[in-house]
mmCIF file of C-alpha atoms and ligand atoms in Angstrom:
data_model
loop_
_atom_site.group_PDB
_atom_site.id
_atom_site.type_symbol
_atom_site.label_atom_id
_atom_site.label_comp_id
_atom_site.label_asym_id
_atom_site.label_seq_id
_atom_site.Cartn_x
_atom_site.Cartn_y
_atom_site.Cartn_z
ATOM 1 C CA MET U 1 0.339 -0.424 -0.003
ATOM 2 C CA CYS U 2 3.016 2.319 1.064
ATOM 3 C CA ALA U 3 4.945 1.786 -2.089
ATOM 4 C CA LYS U 4 1.496 1.924 -4.106
ATOM 5 C CA LEU U 5 0.751 5.254 -2.923
ATOM 6 C CA SER U 6 4.392 6.883 -3.004
ATOM 7 C CA ASN U 7 4.157 5.545 -6.751
ATOM 8 C CA ILE U 8 1.495 7.212 -6.642
ATOM 9 C CA VAL U 9 3.073 10.298 -5.804
ATOM 10 C CA ASN U 10 5.484 10.451 -7.385
ATOM 11 C CA ASP U 11 3.679 10.408 -10.391
ATOM 12 C CA ILE U 12 1.409 13.300 -9.292
ATOM 13 C CA SER U 13 4.614 15.501 -8.710
ATOM 14 C CA SER U 14 6.118 14.503 -12.124
ATOM 15 C CA ILE U 15 3.029 15.983 -13.863
ATOM 16 C CA LEU U 16 3.741 18.619 -12.152
ATOM 17 C CA VAL U 17 7.100 19.323 -12.012
ATOM 18 C CA PRO U 18 8.123 17.128 -15.090
ATOM 19 C CA LYS U 19 11.337 15.687 -15.479
ATOM 20 C CA VAL U 20 13.590 16.976 -18.251
ATOM 21 C CA CYS U 21 16.380 15.925 -19.942
ATOM 22 C CA PHE U 22 19.493 17.141 -18.912
ATOM 23 C CA GLY U 23 20.738 17.365 -22.350
ATOM 24 C CA CYS U 24 17.834 19.039 -24.680
ATOM 25 C CA ASN U 25 15.369 20.067 -22.394
ATOM 26 C CA THR U 26 12.494 17.862 -23.654
ATOM 27 C CA HIS U 27 10.316 15.587 -21.185
ATOM 28 C CA LEU U 28 11.433 12.754 -20.200
ATOM 29 C CA LEU U 29 9.050 9.566 -20.648
ATOM 30 C CA GLY U 30 8.492 6.689 -18.895
ATOM 31 C CA GLY U 31 12.116 4.720 -18.911
ATOM 32 C CA GLU U 32 14.201 7.530 -20.013
ATOM 33 C CA HIS U 33 16.530 8.412 -16.885
ATOM 34 C CA LEU U 34 18.276 11.894 -16.432
ATOM 35 C CA ILE U 35 18.482 12.214 -20.207
ATOM 36 C CA CYS U 36 16.426 11.118 -23.365
ATOM 37 C CA THR U 37 17.126 8.404 -25.823
ATOM 38 C CA THR U 38 18.366 10.974 -28.585
ATOM 39 C CA CYS U 39 20.710 12.820 -26.385
ATOM 40 C CA ARG U 40 22.217 9.323 -24.651
ATOM 41 C CA ASN U 41 22.277 8.023 -28.561
ATOM 42 C CA ASP U 42 24.352 11.481 -29.422
ATOM 43 C CA LEU U 43 26.895 11.474 -26.064
ATOM 44 C CA PRO U 44 30.400 11.839 -27.818
ATOM 45 C CA LEU U 45 31.722 8.653 -27.317
ATOM 46 C CA THR U 46 35.995 8.389 -27.392
ATOM 47 C CA ASP U 47 35.376 4.727 -27.410
ATOM 48 C CA TYR U 48 39.223 4.685 -26.520
ATOM 49 C CA THR U 49 40.532 1.504 -24.512
ATOM 50 C CA PHE U 50 43.759 1.290 -22.122
ATOM 51 C CA ASN U 51 45.240 -0.595 -24.604
ATOM 52 C CA VAL U 52 45.418 1.431 -27.724
ATOM 53 C CA GLU U 53 47.288 5.241 -27.390
ATOM 54 C CA ASN U 54 44.518 7.966 -27.115
ATOM 55 C CA THR U 55 45.072 11.805 -27.729
ATOM 56 C CA VAL U 56 44.800 11.276 -23.708
ATOM 57 C CA ASP U 57 47.713 9.504 -23.662
ATOM 58 C CA ARG U 58 49.318 12.041 -25.401
ATOM 59 C CA ILE U 59 48.488 15.761 -23.279
ATOM 60 C CA PHE U 60 50.753 13.803 -21.238
ATOM 61 C CA TYR U 61 53.497 12.739 -22.967
ATOM 62 C CA GLY U 62 57.280 15.142 -21.829
ATOM 63 C CA ARG U 63 55.220 16.123 -18.989
ATOM 64 C CA ILE U 64 54.732 13.968 -16.226
ATOM 65 C CA ASN U 65 54.915 9.412 -16.383
ATOM 66 C CA VAL U 66 51.255 8.556 -16.481
ATOM 67 C CA LYS U 67 50.794 4.792 -17.913
ATOM 68 C CA LYS U 68 47.583 5.100 -19.527
ATOM 69 C CA ALA U 69 45.446 7.949 -19.882
ATOM 70 C CA ASN U 70 41.288 6.911 -20.754
ATOM 71 C CA SER U 71 38.690 10.075 -20.682
ATOM 72 C CA PHE U 72 34.814 8.354 -21.644
ATOM 73 C CA LEU U 73 33.591 11.450 -24.036
ATOM 74 C CA PHE U 74 34.366 14.591 -25.808
ATOM 75 C CA PHE U 75 33.257 17.856 -24.363
ATOM 76 C CA THR U 76 32.364 20.391 -26.456
ATOM 77 C CA GLU U 77 30.748 23.884 -26.552
ATOM 78 C CA ASN U 78 26.976 24.038 -25.696
ATOM 79 C CA GLY U 79 26.994 20.360 -26.034
ATOM 80 C CA ILE U 80 25.335 17.579 -23.973
ATOM 81 C CA VAL U 81 28.728 16.868 -21.954
ATOM 82 C CA GLN U 82 28.884 20.384 -21.102
ATOM 83 C CA ARG U 83 24.921 20.907 -20.048
ATOM 84 C CA LEU U 84 25.579 17.184 -18.650
ATOM 85 C CA LEU U 85 28.847 18.097 -16.204
ATOM 86 C CA HIS U 86 27.350 21.955 -15.493
ATOM 87 C CA HIS U 87 24.455 20.181 -13.921
ATOM 88 C CA LEU U 88 26.582 17.473 -11.602
ATOM 89 C CA LYS U 89 29.233 20.504 -10.522
ATOM 90 C CA TYR U 90 26.727 23.519 -9.750
ATOM 91 C CA LYS U 91 23.140 21.601 -9.722
ATOM 92 C CA ASN U 92 23.971 19.429 -7.056
ATOM 93 C CA GLN U 93 22.990 16.484 -9.159
ATOM 94 C CA GLU U 94 25.303 13.515 -8.316
ATOM 95 C CA VAL U 95 23.596 10.865 -10.264
ATOM 96 C CA VAL U 96 25.632 12.152 -13.146
ATOM 97 C CA GLY U 97 28.744 10.740 -11.510
ATOM 98 C CA ASP U 98 26.430 7.290 -11.262
ATOM 99 C CA PHE U 99 25.527 7.537 -14.777
ATOM 100 C CA ILE U 100 28.651 8.079 -16.501
ATOM 101 C CA GLY U 101 30.640 6.227 -13.313
ATOM 102 C CA GLU U 102 28.940 2.983 -13.635
ATOM 103 C CA TRP U 103 28.596 3.140 -17.761
ATOM 104 C CA PHE U 104 32.791 4.126 -17.912
ATOM 105 C CA GLY U 105 33.182 1.451 -14.900
ATOM 106 C CA ASN U 106 31.169 -1.082 -17.119
ATOM 107 C CA THR U 107 33.141 -0.845 -20.485
ATOM 108 C CA ILE U 108 36.435 -0.676 -19.317
ATOM 109 C CA ARG U 109 36.077 -3.961 -16.849
ATOM 110 C CA THR U 110 34.376 -5.165 -20.259
ATOM 111 C CA ASN U 111 36.953 -4.175 -21.826
ATOM 112 C CA GLY U 112 39.265 -5.649 -19.704
ATOM 113 C CA PHE U 113 42.855 -3.991 -20.601
ATOM 114 C CA ILE U 114 43.403 -2.961 -17.062
ATOM 115 C CA ASN U 115 43.171 -4.439 -14.161
ATOM 116 C CA ALA U 116 45.226 -4.630 -10.756
ATOM 117 C CA ILE U 117 44.273 -0.836 -9.700
ATOM 118 C CA ASP U 118 44.722 -0.866 -5.734
ATOM 119 C CA TYR U 119 43.173 2.419 -5.911
ATOM 120 C CA VAL U 120 41.007 4.987 -7.289
ATOM 121 C CA ILE U 121 41.786 8.139 -6.276
ATOM 122 C CA PRO U 122 40.014 11.517 -6.872
ATOM 123 C CA VAL U 123 41.290 15.142 -7.926
ATOM 124 C CA PRO U 124 41.010 16.315 -5.247
ATOM 125 C CA LEU U 125 38.910 20.193 -3.833
ATOM 126 C CA HIS U 126 40.028 21.924 -1.569
ATOM 127 C CA TYR U 127 37.978 21.920 1.984
ATOM 128 C CA LYS U 128 36.672 25.213 1.704
ATOM 129 C CA LYS U 129 35.386 24.451 -1.731
ATOM 130 C CA LEU U 130 34.274 21.118 -0.992
ATOM 131 C CA ARG U 131 31.979 21.869 2.249
ATOM 132 C CA LYS U 132 30.673 24.763 0.018
ATOM 133 C CA ARG U 133 29.795 22.594 -2.843
ATOM 134 C CA GLY U 134 29.207 19.595 -0.731
ATOM 135 C CA TYR U 135 30.714 16.881 -2.331
ATOM 136 C CA ASN U 136 33.458 16.366 -4.721
ATOM 137 C CA GLN U 137 31.424 15.955 -8.293
ATOM 138 C CA VAL U 138 34.055 13.613 -9.168
ATOM 139 C CA ALA U 139 32.799 11.346 -5.904
ATOM 140 C CA ARG U 140 30.657 8.748 -7.432
ATOM 141 C CA PHE U 141 32.305 8.890 -11.216
ATOM 142 C CA GLY U 142 36.048 7.538 -9.119
ATOM 143 C CA GLN U 143 33.187 4.984 -6.821
ATOM 144 C CA HIS U 144 31.385 3.007 -9.223
ATOM 145 C CA ILE U 145 34.582 2.565 -11.564
ATOM 146 C CA ALA U 146 36.160 1.320 -8.278
ATOM 147 C CA ARG U 147 33.672 -1.141 -7.263
ATOM 148 C CA HIS U 148 33.751 -2.563 -11.218
ATOM 149 C CA LEU U 149 37.973 -2.469 -10.574
ATOM 150 C CA ASN U 150 37.379 -4.152 -7.347
ATOM 151 C CA ALA U 151 39.956 -1.465 -6.778
ATOM 152 C CA GLU U 152 39.669 0.638 -3.415
ATOM 153 C CA TYR U 153 38.237 4.319 -3.575
ATOM 154 C CA ARG U 154 40.565 6.932 -1.430
ATOM 155 C CA ASP U 155 40.078 10.259 -0.988
ATOM 156 C CA ASP U 156 41.746 11.110 1.916
ATOM 157 C CA ILE U 157 45.321 10.852 0.598
ATOM 158 C CA LEU U 158 45.911 13.138 -2.407
ATOM 159 C CA LEU U 159 44.841 16.556 -1.100
ATOM 160 C CA LYS U 160 44.157 19.865 -2.198
ATOM 161 C CA THR U 161 45.922 22.014 0.006
ATOM 162 C CA SER U 162 45.207 26.057 -1.055
ATOM 163 C CA ASN U 163 42.338 27.370 -3.268
ATOM 164 C CA SER U 164 43.847 29.180 -6.721
ATOM 165 C CA ARG U 165 41.197 31.152 -7.349
ATOM 166 C CA THR U 166 42.929 34.525 -5.323
ATOM 167 C CA GLN U 167 45.559 33.179 -8.056
ATOM 168 C CA THR U 168 44.242 33.815 -11.423
ATOM 169 C CA THR U 169 45.735 37.645 -11.449
ATOM 170 C CA LYS U 170 49.097 36.894 -11.163
ATOM 171 C CA GLY U 171 51.570 36.018 -13.965
ATOM 172 C CA ARG U 172 51.633 32.434 -15.956
ATOM 173 C CA LEU U 173 55.280 31.774 -14.685
ATOM 174 C CA GLY U 174 54.511 32.404 -11.179
ATOM 175 C CA ARG U 175 50.894 30.634 -11.163
ATOM 176 C CA TRP U 176 52.775 28.437 -12.137
ATOM 177 C CA PHE U 177 55.286 27.748 -9.853
ATOM 178 C CA GLU U 178 52.625 28.356 -6.862
ATOM 179 C CA ASN U 179 49.831 25.651 -8.334
ATOM 180 C CA LYS U 180 52.940 23.542 -7.464
ATOM 181 C CA SER U 181 52.039 22.916 -3.908
ATOM 182 C CA LEU U 182 48.964 22.819 -4.554
ATOM 183 C CA TYR U 183 48.617 18.724 -3.656
ATOM 184 C CA THR U 184 49.806 17.192 -1.672
ATOM 185 C CA LEU U 185 50.104 13.322 0.417
ATOM 186 C CA SER U 186 48.594 12.758 3.683
ATOM 187 C CA ASN U 187 51.128 10.227 3.865
ATOM 188 C CA THR U 188 53.884 8.625 0.975
ATOM 189 C CA ILE U 189 53.890 5.210 1.920
ATOM 190 C CA GLU U 190 50.560 3.940 1.304
ATOM 191 C CA LEU U 191 50.803 4.026 -2.448
ATOM 192 C CA ALA U 192 53.869 3.188 -2.822
ATOM 193 C CA ALA U 193 54.620 0.887 -5.201
ATOM 194 C CA LYS U 194 50.499 0.420 -6.523
ATOM 195 C CA ASN U 195 48.890 0.742 -9.203
ATOM 196 C CA VAL U 196 46.049 3.796 -8.704
ATOM 197 C CA LEU U 197 43.734 5.359 -10.751
ATOM 198 C CA LEU U 198 43.743 8.980 -10.187
ATOM 199 C CA VAL U 199 40.318 10.078 -11.564
ATOM 200 C CA ASP U 200 38.474 13.202 -12.352
ATOM 201 C CA ASP U 201 35.796 15.221 -14.251
ATOM 202 C CA ILE U 202 37.595 16.925 -17.613
ATOM 203 C CA ILE U 203 41.203 16.878 -19.043
ATOM 204 C CA THR U 204 41.803 20.173 -21.020
ATOM 205 C CA THR U 205 45.574 20.571 -21.439
ATOM 206 C CA GLY U 206 46.010 18.271 -18.575
ATOM 207 C CA ALA U 207 47.587 20.864 -16.179
ATOM 208 C CA THR U 208 46.143 20.006 -13.244
ATOM 209 C CA ILE U 209 45.959 15.880 -13.764
ATOM 210 C CA GLU U 210 49.886 16.797 -14.025
ATOM 211 C CA LEU U 211 50.014 18.888 -10.308
ATOM 212 C CA CYS U 212 48.367 15.441 -8.868
ATOM 213 C CA ALA U 213 50.631 13.140 -10.199
ATOM 214 C CA LYS U 214 53.233 14.335 -9.588
ATOM 215 C CA ALA U 215 52.220 14.795 -5.709
ATOM 216 C CA LEU U 216 51.347 11.175 -6.235
ATOM 217 C CA GLN U 217 55.174 10.141 -7.548
ATOM 218 C CA GLU U 218 56.402 11.117 -3.929
ATOM 219 C CA SER U 219 54.816 7.724 -3.223
ATOM 220 C CA LYS U 220 58.305 5.221 -3.812
ATOM 221 C CA ASN U 221 57.561 3.421 -7.245
ATOM 222 C CA ILE U 222 53.376 3.914 -7.840
ATOM 223 C CA LYS U 223 52.530 3.632 -11.133
ATOM 224 C CA ILE U 224 49.650 6.232 -12.223
ATOM 225 C CA TYR U 225 46.857 5.564 -14.849
ATOM 226 C CA VAL U 226 44.464 8.564 -15.460
ATOM 227 C CA ALA U 227 40.837 8.847 -16.595
ATOM 228 C CA SER U 228 37.852 11.183 -16.793
ATOM 229 C CA MET U 229 34.823 11.507 -17.759
ATOM 230 C CA ALA U 230 35.368 14.044 -20.531
ATOM 231 C CA VAL U 231 38.670 15.290 -22.551
ATOM 232 C CA VAL U 232 38.285 18.590 -24.740
ATOM 233 C CA PRO U 233 38.920 18.006 -27.997
ATOM 234 C CA PHE U 234 40.588 20.761 -29.763
ATOM 235 C CA LEU U 235 43.523 18.600 -28.494
ATOM 236 C CA GLN U 236 42.914 16.244 -30.903
ATOM 237 C CA ASN U 237 44.723 15.670 -33.750
HETATM 238 ZN ZN1 LIG E 301 17.325 14.882 -24.714
#
């Protein structure tokens, strides 16, 4: 009876406030979740894997020792992916992280090209930002991937020590030097000789991943892999 009643209430509330597609704002039909079938089919999947070299790997060449990198989607301005990530970051829609993480995690596991990942570690937010937003937008994404890979999700080792926002007025070089100390490890022992998958929402220049990877490399013999929800396609060849 109670379940039935709550179904009715849900149906009524979805009539009053129809659920709309995060991609195109059309009303979702029964069975559609977050995005409509058209937008789902239009999602620009990279189809990159963890065995063949791709454009995400090339971002880090000569900069940082990343074993392998991969992104799930191409980010385009005003595209579906941008709208999805906007809901995730600014509209309290953590379900977007579930949606992408579950899909990507399942894909990675099914492909079978990456295994023996010990820890999945998110690019951290500064605690003030975390408090303001209430969640790290990468958390659910990383947790789903960790579950699929039988790895442990750890957000207590790699930490962001200062807020970079105040540095935007400074010159490029000054910013770079200050950014170097933005990320730190709570301890360097736990990750020694481990395979770590560093996860982020979007890779543009790769600067954030580079800084995080440098911090992670304080751990001896660590092997770093990278996975992101999206990558900016102007970096493609
Ligand atoms: Zn749509």
